[in-house]
XYZ file of C-alpha atoms in Angstrom:
702
model
C 3.363 3.712 18.637
C 6.524 2.665 16.749
C 7.473 -0.988 16.709
C 10.728 -1.987 18.388
C 13.475 -2.879 15.900
C 13.091 -6.292 14.335
C 9.445 -6.805 15.204
C 6.497 -7.109 12.885
C 5.624 -5.691 9.505
C 7.138 -2.216 9.525
C 10.897 -2.857 9.393
C 10.793 -4.913 6.218
C 8.352 -2.517 4.578
C 10.896 0.214 5.215
C 13.681 -1.897 3.699
C 11.492 -2.881 0.757
C 10.508 0.706 0.029
C 14.170 1.657 0.253
C 14.808 -0.954 -2.433
C 12.058 0.574 -4.598
C 13.600 3.972 -3.934
C 16.931 2.727 -5.290
C 15.244 2.105 -8.631
C 12.828 5.007 -8.624
C 14.857 7.774 -7.011
C 17.441 8.430 -9.636
C 18.736 11.548 -11.281
C 16.165 13.977 -12.619
C 16.087 14.924 -16.278
C 14.624 18.338 -17.071
C 11.511 17.715 -19.134
C 9.217 20.686 -19.697
C 5.463 20.200 -19.710
C 3.726 21.025 -22.965
C 0.000 21.591 -23.252
C -1.623 19.322 -25.783
C -4.952 18.581 -27.396
C -6.720 15.297 -27.843
C -6.822 14.707 -31.580
C -7.235 11.119 -32.700
C -4.151 9.299 -33.913
C -4.027 7.411 -37.201
C -5.176 3.835 -36.895
C -8.366 1.898 -36.475
C -11.482 3.569 -37.846
C -13.242 2.496 -34.645
C -11.129 4.773 -32.458
C -13.443 7.070 -30.488
C -13.468 10.699 -31.536
C -14.165 11.856 -27.986
C -13.935 10.674 -24.385
C -16.698 8.761 -22.634
C -16.594 7.760 -18.960
C -20.016 6.342 -18.046
C -19.265 6.031 -14.314
C -18.124 9.628 -13.810
C -21.180 11.621 -12.781
C -22.403 13.915 -15.573
C -22.080 17.022 -13.416
C -18.471 16.263 -12.431
C -16.644 18.155 -15.153
C -13.521 18.561 -13.032
C -12.835 14.857 -12.512
C -13.602 14.257 -16.186
C -11.108 17.013 -17.077
C -8.380 15.408 -14.953
C -8.956 11.851 -16.211
C -9.110 13.078 -19.817
C -5.679 14.604 -19.455
C -4.277 11.517 -17.699
C -5.295 9.345 -20.654
C -2.732 11.223 -22.736
C -0.330 8.757 -21.130
C -1.680 6.143 -23.573
C -0.500 7.895 -26.717
C 1.754 5.499 -28.588
C 4.103 8.318 -29.630
C 5.334 8.615 -26.042
C 6.889 5.133 -26.044
C 5.619 4.165 -22.595
C 5.079 0.494 -23.471
C 7.818 -2.085 -23.942
C 7.283 -3.356 -27.517
C 8.514 -6.892 -26.798
C 6.266 -7.653 -23.816
C 3.483 -5.106 -24.052
C 4.201 -4.204 -20.413
C 4.172 -0.556 -19.353
C 7.507 1.013 -18.479
C 8.025 2.311 -14.946
C 7.615 5.954 -15.859
C 7.951 8.866 -18.223
C 11.361 10.226 -17.188
C 14.399 8.867 -19.003
C 17.857 10.454 -19.074
C 20.642 7.842 -19.230
C 23.392 10.469 -19.010
C 22.104 11.378 -15.574
C 21.351 7.785 -14.597
C 17.594 8.061 -15.054
C 16.163 4.816 -16.451
C 12.422 4.754 -15.761
C 11.802 3.252 -19.211
C 14.155 0.343 -18.572
C 12.061 -1.655 -16.115
C 8.556 -2.164 -14.787
C 6.829 -3.542 -11.708
C 3.937 -5.932 -11.208
C 1.499 -3.352 -9.857
C 1.858 -1.269 -13.021
C 1.455 -4.335 -15.231
C -1.769 -5.178 -13.433
C -3.083 -1.644 -13.741
C -2.490 -1.622 -17.493
C -4.269 -4.968 -17.798
C -7.249 -3.435 -16.021
C -7.232 -0.280 -18.109
C -7.065 -2.122 -21.434
C -9.916 -4.408 -20.365
C -11.912 -1.369 -19.199
C -11.388 0.340 -22.550
C -12.515 -2.821 -24.323
C -15.656 -2.889 -22.168
C -16.491 0.760 -22.859
C -15.592 2.284 -19.498
C -12.957 4.617 -20.939
C -13.501 5.391 -24.628
C -10.776 7.704 -25.857
C -9.175 8.909 -29.120
C -5.888 7.081 -28.541
C -6.761 3.375 -28.216
C -9.864 1.808 -29.750
C -11.713 -1.047 -28.078
C -10.220 -3.506 -30.566
C -6.732 -2.098 -30.076
C -7.195 -2.463 -26.332
C -7.913 -6.173 -26.807
C -4.786 -6.398 -28.996
C -2.678 -4.926 -26.201
C -4.331 -7.136 -23.609
C -3.626 -10.295 -25.616
C 0.013 -9.248 -25.988
C 0.399 -8.715 -22.244
C -1.308 -11.992 -21.313
C 0.985 -13.940 -23.642
C 4.011 -12.308 -21.988
C 2.698 -12.994 -18.484
C 2.226 -16.695 -19.216
C 5.698 -16.869 -20.765
C 7.326 -15.096 -17.824
C 5.424 -17.269 -15.359
C 7.148 -20.281 -16.937
C 10.599 -18.664 -16.905
C 12.585 -19.640 -13.774
C 14.820 -16.565 -14.074
C 11.873 -14.264 -13.314
C 9.383 -16.505 -11.473
C 9.032 -19.184 -8.839
C 6.001 -21.345 -8.015
C 3.838 -19.282 -10.342
C 4.697 -15.891 -8.816
C 6.790 -13.258 -10.586
C 9.713 -11.146 -9.397
C 8.624 -7.766 -8.105
C 10.616 -5.771 -10.684
C 11.182 -6.802 -14.302
C 13.968 -5.309 -16.366
C 13.705 -5.072 -20.154
C 16.540 -6.804 -21.988
C 15.714 -6.853 -25.680
C 12.992 -9.435 -26.198
C 13.422 -10.825 -22.676
C 12.788 -9.785 -19.102
C 15.256 -9.972 -16.217
C 14.828 -10.003 -12.461
C 16.031 -7.295 -10.061
C 19.640 -6.872 -9.054
C 20.479 -8.889 -5.954
C 20.646 -7.050 -2.645
C 23.267 -9.375 -1.164
C 26.232 -11.478 -2.247
C 27.666 -14.736 -0.898
C 31.387 -14.855 -0.120
C 31.437 -18.395 -1.491
C 30.781 -16.976 -4.977
C 34.147 -15.202 -4.896
C 35.900 -18.285 -3.531
C 34.517 -20.350 -6.410
C 35.715 -17.769 -8.944
C 39.091 -16.763 -7.498
C 40.189 -19.297 -4.896
C 40.192 -18.788 -1.138
C 43.176 -16.440 -0.706
C 42.483 -14.112 -3.631
C 38.772 -14.108 -2.793
C 39.586 -12.931 0.754
C 41.648 -10.053 -0.621
C 38.871 -9.013 -3.003
C 36.267 -9.314 -0.243
C 38.307 -7.101 2.102
C 38.818 -4.537 -0.681
C 35.080 -4.429 -1.392
C 34.382 -3.921 2.309
C 36.975 -1.127 2.507
C 35.449 0.469 -0.607
C 32.053 0.257 1.200
C 30.481 -1.556 -1.738
C 29.519 -4.443 0.541
C 28.514 -4.626 4.225
C 29.225 -8.034 5.819
C 26.333 -9.702 7.664
C 26.062 -12.288 10.431
C 29.240 -14.410 10.391
C 30.599 -12.731 7.260
C 29.421 -15.488 4.932
C 27.419 -12.950 2.964
C 27.122 -9.182 2.642
C 24.614 -6.511 1.698
C 25.487 -4.669 -1.522
C 25.534 -0.873 -1.424
C 25.161 0.542 -4.931
C 25.577 4.189 -4.046
C 27.716 6.957 -5.488
C 30.753 5.769 -7.422
C 29.834 2.133 -7.877
C 30.616 -0.012 -10.920
C 33.393 -1.045 -13.268
C 34.434 2.576 -13.891
C 35.470 3.017 -10.260
C 38.022 0.267 -9.573
C 40.383 2.649 -7.811
C 41.855 2.885 -4.318
C 41.393 -0.408 -2.505
C 40.127 -2.040 -5.706
C 42.988 -0.822 -7.919
C 44.873 -4.177 -7.666
C 41.875 -5.853 -9.285
C 41.198 -3.295 -12.027
C 42.373 -5.391 -14.979
C 39.470 -5.947 -17.352
C 39.085 -9.696 -16.743
C 39.116 -9.491 -12.932
C 36.932 -6.389 -12.899
C 34.349 -8.061 -15.145
C 34.295 -11.196 -12.988
C 33.805 -9.203 -9.790
C 31.011 -7.117 -11.267
C 29.284 -10.191 -12.679
C 29.133 -11.623 -9.145
C 28.019 -8.356 -7.531
C 25.374 -7.662 -10.150
C 23.743 -11.068 -10.337
C 19.962 -11.009 -10.697
C 17.790 -12.432 -7.958
C 14.461 -14.185 -8.239
C 12.881 -12.072 -5.502
C 9.189 -12.806 -4.965
C 7.195 -10.260 -2.927
C 3.693 -11.125 -1.737
C 2.167 -7.645 -2.036
C 3.273 -6.953 -5.601
C 2.000 -10.331 -6.773
C -1.286 -9.892 -4.913
C -1.763 -6.544 -6.659
C -1.247 -8.265 -10.004
C -3.572 -11.162 -9.116
C -6.372 -8.808 -8.128
C -5.855 -6.727 -11.270
C -5.991 -9.836 -13.459
C -9.289 -10.786 -11.824
C -10.680 -7.288 -12.350
C -9.592 -7.461 -15.988
C -11.518 -10.723 -16.346
C -14.494 -8.977 -14.771
C -14.305 -6.226 -17.387
C -14.114 -8.872 -20.113
C -17.343 -10.325 -18.677
C -19.120 -7.019 -19.280
C -22.232 -7.477 -21.474
C -20.440 -5.583 -24.246
C -17.788 -8.346 -24.359
C -19.528 -11.373 -22.869
C -19.934 -13.086 -26.269
C -16.763 -11.740 -27.868
C -14.469 -14.695 -28.810
C -11.323 -12.633 -28.225
C -12.539 -11.614 -24.777
C -13.407 -15.230 -23.995
C -9.892 -16.420 -24.892
C -8.328 -13.617 -22.825
C -10.518 -14.578 -19.862
C -9.397 -18.193 -20.082
C -5.722 -17.239 -20.307
C -5.886 -14.738 -17.454
C -7.648 -17.297 -15.281
C -4.952 -19.815 -16.205
C -2.348 -17.289 -15.071
C -4.148 -16.776 -11.746
C -4.613 -20.508 -11.151
C -0.903 -21.162 -11.682
C -0.083 -18.716 -8.861
C -1.595 -20.887 -6.146
C 1.582 -22.857 -5.243
C 3.439 -19.596 -4.665
C 0.821 -18.198 -2.318
C 0.592 -21.447 -0.380
C 4.384 -21.399 -0.049
C 4.193 -17.875 1.406
C 1.488 -18.714 3.944
C 3.008 -19.347 7.374
C 0.748 -21.729 9.304
C 2.590 -21.108 12.573
C 1.814 -17.388 12.664
C -1.346 -17.557 10.560
C 0.052 -14.815 8.316
C 1.590 -14.449 4.894
C 5.330 -14.060 4.765
C 6.428 -10.872 3.083
C 8.440 -12.527 0.349
C 10.761 -15.252 -0.857
C 14.201 -15.052 -2.407
C 14.263 -18.137 -4.616
C 17.895 -17.516 -5.577
C 19.071 -17.776 -1.962
C 16.176 -20.011 -0.861
C 15.298 -17.760 2.041
C 12.224 -15.826 3.099
C 12.747 -12.086 3.007
C 13.423 -10.156 6.176
C 16.221 -8.403 8.038
C 18.925 -8.955 10.639
C 18.341 -8.029 14.261
C 21.037 -6.494 16.449
C 22.365 -9.970 17.266
C 22.742 -10.993 13.636
C 19.674 -13.228 13.710
C 17.570 -13.330 10.538
C 14.030 -12.083 11.217
C 11.438 -13.088 8.648
C 8.941 -10.380 7.646
C 5.192 -10.995 7.851
C 2.132 -9.259 6.444
C 0.902 -8.488 9.959
C -0.696 -5.035 9.573
C -3.939 -4.700 7.641
C -4.041 -0.995 6.811
C -1.779 -0.593 3.810
C -1.951 -0.599 0.032
C -2.094 -4.427 -0.048
C -5.247 -4.781 2.084
C -7.734 -5.446 -0.717
C -5.380 -7.738 -2.682
C -4.614 -9.693 0.507
C -8.306 -10.271 1.135
C -8.851 -11.290 -2.479
C -5.983 -13.805 -2.483
C -7.422 -15.404 0.664
C -10.816 -15.768 -1.015
C -9.637 -16.823 -4.452
C -7.365 -19.631 -3.248
C -9.461 -20.602 -0.212
C -6.595 -19.846 2.149
C -7.106 -19.478 5.919
C -8.948 -16.324 6.992
C -6.368 -16.100 9.772
C -4.204 -14.205 7.285
C -6.739 -11.371 7.580
C -7.838 -12.067 11.163
C -4.290 -11.862 12.521
C -3.456 -8.610 10.731
C -3.665 -5.746 13.206
C -5.194 -2.289 12.879
C -4.706 1.046 14.598
C -7.245 3.867 14.683
C -6.351 7.498 15.421
C -8.259 10.783 15.811
C -7.836 13.864 13.648
C -9.246 17.240 14.632
C -10.843 19.051 11.697
C -10.919 22.784 11.076
C -14.377 23.023 12.653
C -13.228 21.294 15.857
C -14.651 17.807 15.282
C -12.654 14.646 15.931
C -12.826 12.180 13.045
C -11.432 8.707 13.708
C -9.690 6.892 10.881
C -7.589 3.808 10.313
C -3.952 4.792 10.747
C -1.177 3.804 8.351
C 2.511 3.497 9.052
C 3.388 6.658 7.112
C 0.069 8.509 7.170
C 0.011 8.139 3.380
C -3.258 8.363 1.439
C -2.559 5.341 -0.769
C -1.874 3.198 2.304
C -5.180 4.311 3.757
C -7.413 4.068 0.679
C -5.542 1.568 -1.493
C -4.774 2.055 -5.163
C -8.380 1.057 -5.870
C -11.454 -0.209 -4.019
C -12.806 -3.517 -5.283
C -13.646 -5.757 -2.330
C -17.116 -4.242 -1.942
C -15.859 -2.152 0.986
C -18.566 0.455 0.485
C -21.216 -2.230 1.012
C -19.957 -2.619 4.596
C -21.020 0.408 6.684
C -18.020 0.013 8.994
C -15.631 0.259 6.059
C -17.718 2.935 4.371
C -17.605 5.254 7.391
C -13.901 4.577 7.964
C -13.073 5.405 4.345
C -15.357 8.441 4.266
C -13.588 9.753 7.363
C -10.212 9.121 5.723
C -11.178 11.155 2.656
C -12.710 13.916 4.781
C -9.460 14.135 6.748
C -7.349 14.260 3.594
C -9.479 17.070 2.165
C -9.527 18.985 5.439
C -5.750 18.829 5.759
C -5.116 19.763 2.126
C -7.613 22.624 2.231
C -6.224 24.049 5.475
C -2.657 23.887 4.178
C -3.475 24.955 0.613
C -2.271 21.722 -0.957
C -3.471 21.060 -4.548
C -3.594 17.303 -4.009
C -3.379 14.645 -1.305
C -0.367 13.597 0.762
C 0.763 10.170 -0.408
C 3.935 8.239 -1.239
C 5.462 9.944 -4.261
C 8.307 12.062 -5.552
C 8.730 14.870 -3.049
C 10.168 17.615 -5.239
C 13.339 17.470 -3.135
C 15.745 16.688 -5.963
C 15.171 13.113 -7.079
C 13.724 11.864 -3.795
C 10.952 9.262 -4.023
C 9.678 8.482 -0.541
C 6.927 6.905 1.499
C 7.429 9.528 4.212
C 4.811 11.848 2.719
C 1.669 11.847 4.830
C -0.534 13.407 7.482
C 1.270 13.215 10.848
C -1.920 12.659 12.867
C -2.718 9.508 10.865
C 0.785 8.035 10.955
C 1.761 5.151 13.220
C 5.395 6.222 13.107
C 6.396 9.192 15.209
C 9.074 10.246 12.740
C 8.591 13.619 10.971
C 6.368 13.554 7.879
C 6.805 15.426 4.596
C 3.727 17.646 4.289
C 4.543 19.963 1.382
C 4.446 17.518 -1.557
C 0.835 16.711 -2.485
C 0.272 14.486 -5.500
C -2.750 13.840 -7.702
C -3.044 10.088 -8.109
C -5.079 9.329 -4.979
C -7.832 11.665 -6.134
C -8.945 8.711 -8.265
C -9.666 6.266 -5.423
C -10.982 9.095 -3.229
C -13.489 9.955 -5.975
C -15.064 6.500 -5.622
C -15.661 7.212 -1.918
C -16.717 10.877 -1.993
C -17.317 11.923 -5.617
C -18.995 15.269 -4.943
C -16.338 16.401 -2.471
C -13.453 15.336 -4.694
C -14.874 17.071 -7.757
C -15.347 20.229 -5.682
C -11.762 19.966 -4.408
C -10.421 19.694 -7.972
C -12.523 22.702 -8.943
C -11.133 24.767 -6.058
C -7.553 23.874 -7.017
C -8.026 23.756 -10.777
C -5.803 26.756 -11.681
C -2.813 25.209 -9.889
C -3.576 21.655 -11.022
C -3.658 22.966 -14.603
C 0.054 23.763 -14.246
C 0.712 20.028 -13.809
C -1.049 18.919 -16.985
C 0.975 17.899 -20.027
C 0.407 16.169 -23.347
C 1.278 12.875 -21.626
C -0.865 13.331 -18.539
C -0.268 15.117 -15.240
C 3.048 15.432 -13.479
C 3.355 13.843 -10.034
C 2.343 16.830 -7.949
C 3.354 20.192 -6.565
C 5.917 21.210 -3.952
C 4.301 24.017 -1.991
C 7.520 25.106 -0.268
C 9.303 25.723 -3.569
C 6.088 26.620 -5.432
C 7.215 24.244 -8.156
C 5.691 21.444 -10.196
C 7.188 18.027 -9.379
C 8.130 16.955 -12.899
C 8.160 13.213 -12.506
C 5.540 10.815 -13.807
C 5.158 7.151 -12.914
C 2.947 4.591 -14.594
C 1.535 3.201 -11.362
C 0.346 6.590 -10.169
C -0.971 7.776 -13.523
C -2.951 4.592 -14.132
C -4.275 4.627 -10.548
C -5.681 8.091 -11.184
C -7.393 6.900 -14.383
C -8.733 3.660 -12.899
C -10.027 5.390 -9.791
C -11.652 8.167 -11.758
C -13.322 5.855 -14.260
C -14.472 3.721 -11.325
C -15.070 0.244 -12.773
C -13.092 -1.816 -10.227
C -16.056 -2.685 -7.975
C -18.245 -3.796 -10.886
C -15.447 -5.800 -12.457
C -14.522 -7.663 -9.287
C -18.186 -8.368 -8.517
C -18.567 -9.975 -11.965
C -15.391 -12.003 -11.476
C -16.456 -13.257 -8.058
C -19.860 -14.260 -9.380
C -18.183 -15.989 -12.341
C -15.906 -17.933 -9.987
C -18.589 -18.566 -7.369
C -16.678 -16.751 -4.637
C -19.211 -16.013 -1.915
C -17.142 -16.290 1.272
C -16.223 -12.958 2.812
C -12.674 -12.573 4.043
C -13.620 -9.243 5.601
C -16.227 -10.392 8.091
C -18.926 -12.975 8.696
C -22.228 -11.198 8.255
C -25.298 -11.710 10.398
C -23.347 -12.340 13.630
C -22.912 -8.775 14.869
C -25.211 -7.302 17.495
C -25.214 -4.277 19.773
C -23.120 -4.562 22.908
C -23.170 -2.336 25.993
C -19.871 -2.299 27.900
C -21.593 -0.667 30.882
C -23.959 -3.554 31.515
C -23.546 -5.419 34.781
C -21.884 -8.574 33.464
C -18.965 -6.606 31.979
C -16.256 -6.259 34.607
C -14.230 -3.024 34.864
C -10.875 -3.599 36.545
C -8.469 -0.759 37.342
C -4.764 -1.453 37.585
C -1.306 0.037 37.061
C 1.942 -1.655 36.010
C 3.832 1.026 37.968
C 1.797 0.605 41.158
C -0.147 3.863 40.826
C -3.488 4.181 42.572
C -6.243 4.024 39.949
C -9.891 3.705 40.901
C -12.989 2.810 38.894
C -16.446 3.193 40.423
C -19.529 1.723 38.726
C -23.008 3.183 39.132
C -26.372 3.145 37.409
C -25.326 6.169 35.351
C -22.005 4.774 34.132
C -18.434 4.483 35.370
C -16.000 6.966 36.904
C -12.228 6.560 36.574
C -10.054 8.577 38.963
C -6.389 8.835 39.860
C -4.714 11.573 41.877
C -1.282 11.049 40.335
C -0.612 8.380 37.729
C 2.310 7.641 35.419
C 0.831 4.513 33.834
C -2.740 3.599 34.586
C -5.176 1.164 33.038
C -8.735 -0.089 33.128
C -9.717 -3.450 31.623
C -13.268 -3.983 30.372
C -13.757 -7.734 30.305
C -16.694 -9.254 28.420
C -18.594 -12.224 29.882
C -17.949 -15.704 28.540
C -14.937 -17.065 26.643
C -16.265 -16.318 23.141
C -16.130 -12.542 23.510
C -18.145 -10.166 21.366
C -18.090 -9.259 17.677
C -17.036 -5.643 17.080
C -16.663 -6.000 13.326
C -18.530 -3.653 10.982
C -19.994 -0.961 13.190
C -18.904 1.822 15.523
C -17.953 2.418 19.140
C -19.842 5.250 20.816
C -18.438 6.772 24.017
C -20.096 9.598 25.966
C -18.078 11.244 28.710
C -17.125 14.167 30.909
C -13.566 14.883 32.013
C -11.982 17.441 34.316
C -8.829 17.600 32.162
C -7.647 16.468 28.713
C -6.755 12.800 28.602
C -5.172 10.733 25.834
C -5.601 6.975 26.081
C -4.902 3.891 24.006
C -7.603 1.215 23.939
C -6.427 -2.266 22.929
C -9.076 -4.635 21.564
C -7.897 -8.087 22.533
C -9.115 -10.901 20.304
C -6.364 -13.498 20.459
C -2.600 -13.103 20.053
C -1.331 -10.738 17.363
C 2.094 -9.568 16.280
C 0.477 -6.168 15.736
C -2.348 -5.538 18.266
C -5.607 -3.762 17.438
C -5.461 -0.337 19.089
C -7.596 2.805 19.213
C -5.905 6.070 20.152
C -8.630 8.023 21.954
C -8.741 11.669 22.953
C -10.929 12.947 25.820
C -11.306 16.727 26.056
C -11.718 18.648 29.278
C -15.453 19.286 29.408
C -18.182 19.821 31.970
C -20.816 19.104 29.325
C -21.201 15.605 28.005
C -19.344 14.972 24.753
C -19.390 12.011 22.371
C -16.721 10.053 20.558
C -17.694 7.945 17.538
C -15.137 5.439 16.258
C -16.020 3.489 13.084
C -14.826 -0.105 13.120
C -14.219 -1.820 9.770
C -15.558 -5.196 8.765
C -12.694 -7.564 9.493
C -12.448 -10.948 11.226
C -9.738 -9.433 13.432
C -12.502 -7.670 15.399
C -14.552 -10.808 15.975
C -14.327 -12.516 19.350
C -13.060 -9.501 21.328
C -12.777 -10.657 24.939
C -11.583 -7.446 26.562
C -10.801 -3.793 26.018
C -7.769 -2.422 27.833
C -7.547 1.363 28.200
C -4.073 2.683 29.080
C -3.227 6.285 29.980
C -0.219 8.232 31.254
C 3.181 8.945 29.688
C 5.542 7.705 32.465
C 7.293 11.096 32.494
C 4.899 13.485 34.198
C 2.239 12.275 36.614
C -1.291 13.329 35.764
C -4.583 13.417 37.570
C -7.584 11.674 36.060
C -11.281 12.232 36.622
C -13.170 10.711 33.702
C -16.882 9.924 33.861
C -18.250 7.523 31.218
C -22.022 7.596 30.683
C -22.047 5.402 27.554
C -19.627 2.906 26.040
C -21.351 0.755 23.467
C -20.857 -0.967 20.153
C -23.383 -0.042 17.482
C -23.594 -2.641 14.697
C -24.143 -1.617 11.105
C -27.756 -1.576 9.990
């Protein structure tokens, strides 16, 4: 169910991803893939002569083959690291003549991933011929020094948190270009009358889009934008001095702080510390110093996270523009500024969000008040698998860039994630996709988009791109279902081989054009390596033990018990907001819901007592018969939420009893559920309902 405009998490995520797209989706330079070997480079005598991945199962040659190729990204000859900072560049592709600048900036998620990988190499999780363990510690020390410097630099940080994108400017880093401009800036530079003329010319040129009362405007850097294009309406201001002054105002850098990007980096820094606590490095003085410095970096982030926590809503705010001293968001149709919140749990920031709450002892409400949606997917063999839905149906939103919050120790999460991987593999196999559908370059020119995903798992009802599978989520999926992922790679190995280059695999494959998608980003390449080598869980466990973090943000354990919604003290109340006649009859064998003609019907299952029941970390089991197909949405009410917990259920027409099993993840948002509200009908065509329920129960994890 799409959110109405201006409500909740989705609208700002869309705007934010559009901002990422502005930087990532730029002209394509034609780089041909070249097959390469894995000979050791000159350097330290301790460089490994072969690859060693102790956490990849010995029999899984296909995952080892893919990760081995991906590590080619580390070769120093490719220039994929900024020499001044030690940070990774955004990606492989660089063609300034066509406006392609992926080596000119980086983002926090990629920085964190490289921290993790270097620490993993130092700990022996990813021995390779390109970077020795000692060289990995060298690179790690370089990065940590830069992070501490940047954290103290007010042009790229605020309250200990860093800007989401960092540009490389010689020996320094810069923040992202501002997305808006204040009219007062022009008045200060040119005086009121001349500023008004310039402002009107910029509006007519469509370089700016006025907002609210016209005091500021959004900047549109599309097409012919920049000092070379002072023509038409801007011709009167084309002299070099005026042009330079205008562009300096338009292209000011903002200190834009985004929660999710920083949380990714925080979690990665903690995982890097965990790798440095590995027995192989526990007594290494260099590792000890790096641990202390990384922990110093994390500790200094606390003021920023506390600033972003909104006590009124019990949620994190999406971000903070320190330049304009305003929380990030968007305008509604009335020109009112709506602040964005992290109010939906199932996205790529889920694990980092939970870690930030634990690490800084912030209110669990930030997790509790984040909603979830669960949807069914029908597999090739006719089964319905239920999985957590994401806004775009994208694999990386569903699985995360890595698993590290001990999710697989919680049966509710384990089953949910196993279902998600099974669905991804079923869809890809049925549609002959040599990868998984996830946010990536699409192969449609230079398009980078989050609209790649499985339609059945998407919250949005907008069309999905389903012909652009990519490789990077095979890494995280391998942690969940290693045998199945290795078999999938084996089945698609001939086509995947076409993506492999001397610098690691290209993004993916466009099955409509039958063409390799020749883009390569650091974040995706490193995610593939980190997932495949699989050390994130171990590293975070060591860090949490080191820090004494025992509280679980996901769920309180030991409080969940079985609950039968058909027992006598649970009331079943039928109703309809449109006045339709809906009936529910209880008996010893269950409950029967009937309606001769209904546009919008509902049944509320109300639990006894004010405390409700705990549905965290288990599964709902429903057994039923139905005279006709029926789709229904079940809302699990557990206090007010901006984004309610909902299960999209599907009842088949059947005279024989059928079962529905819905895994429920371990999350405080499912504790204290006081009622379940089942809604059915589409308000367009009346339908008849005859649904008999013989079992409706919660089964806790064992």
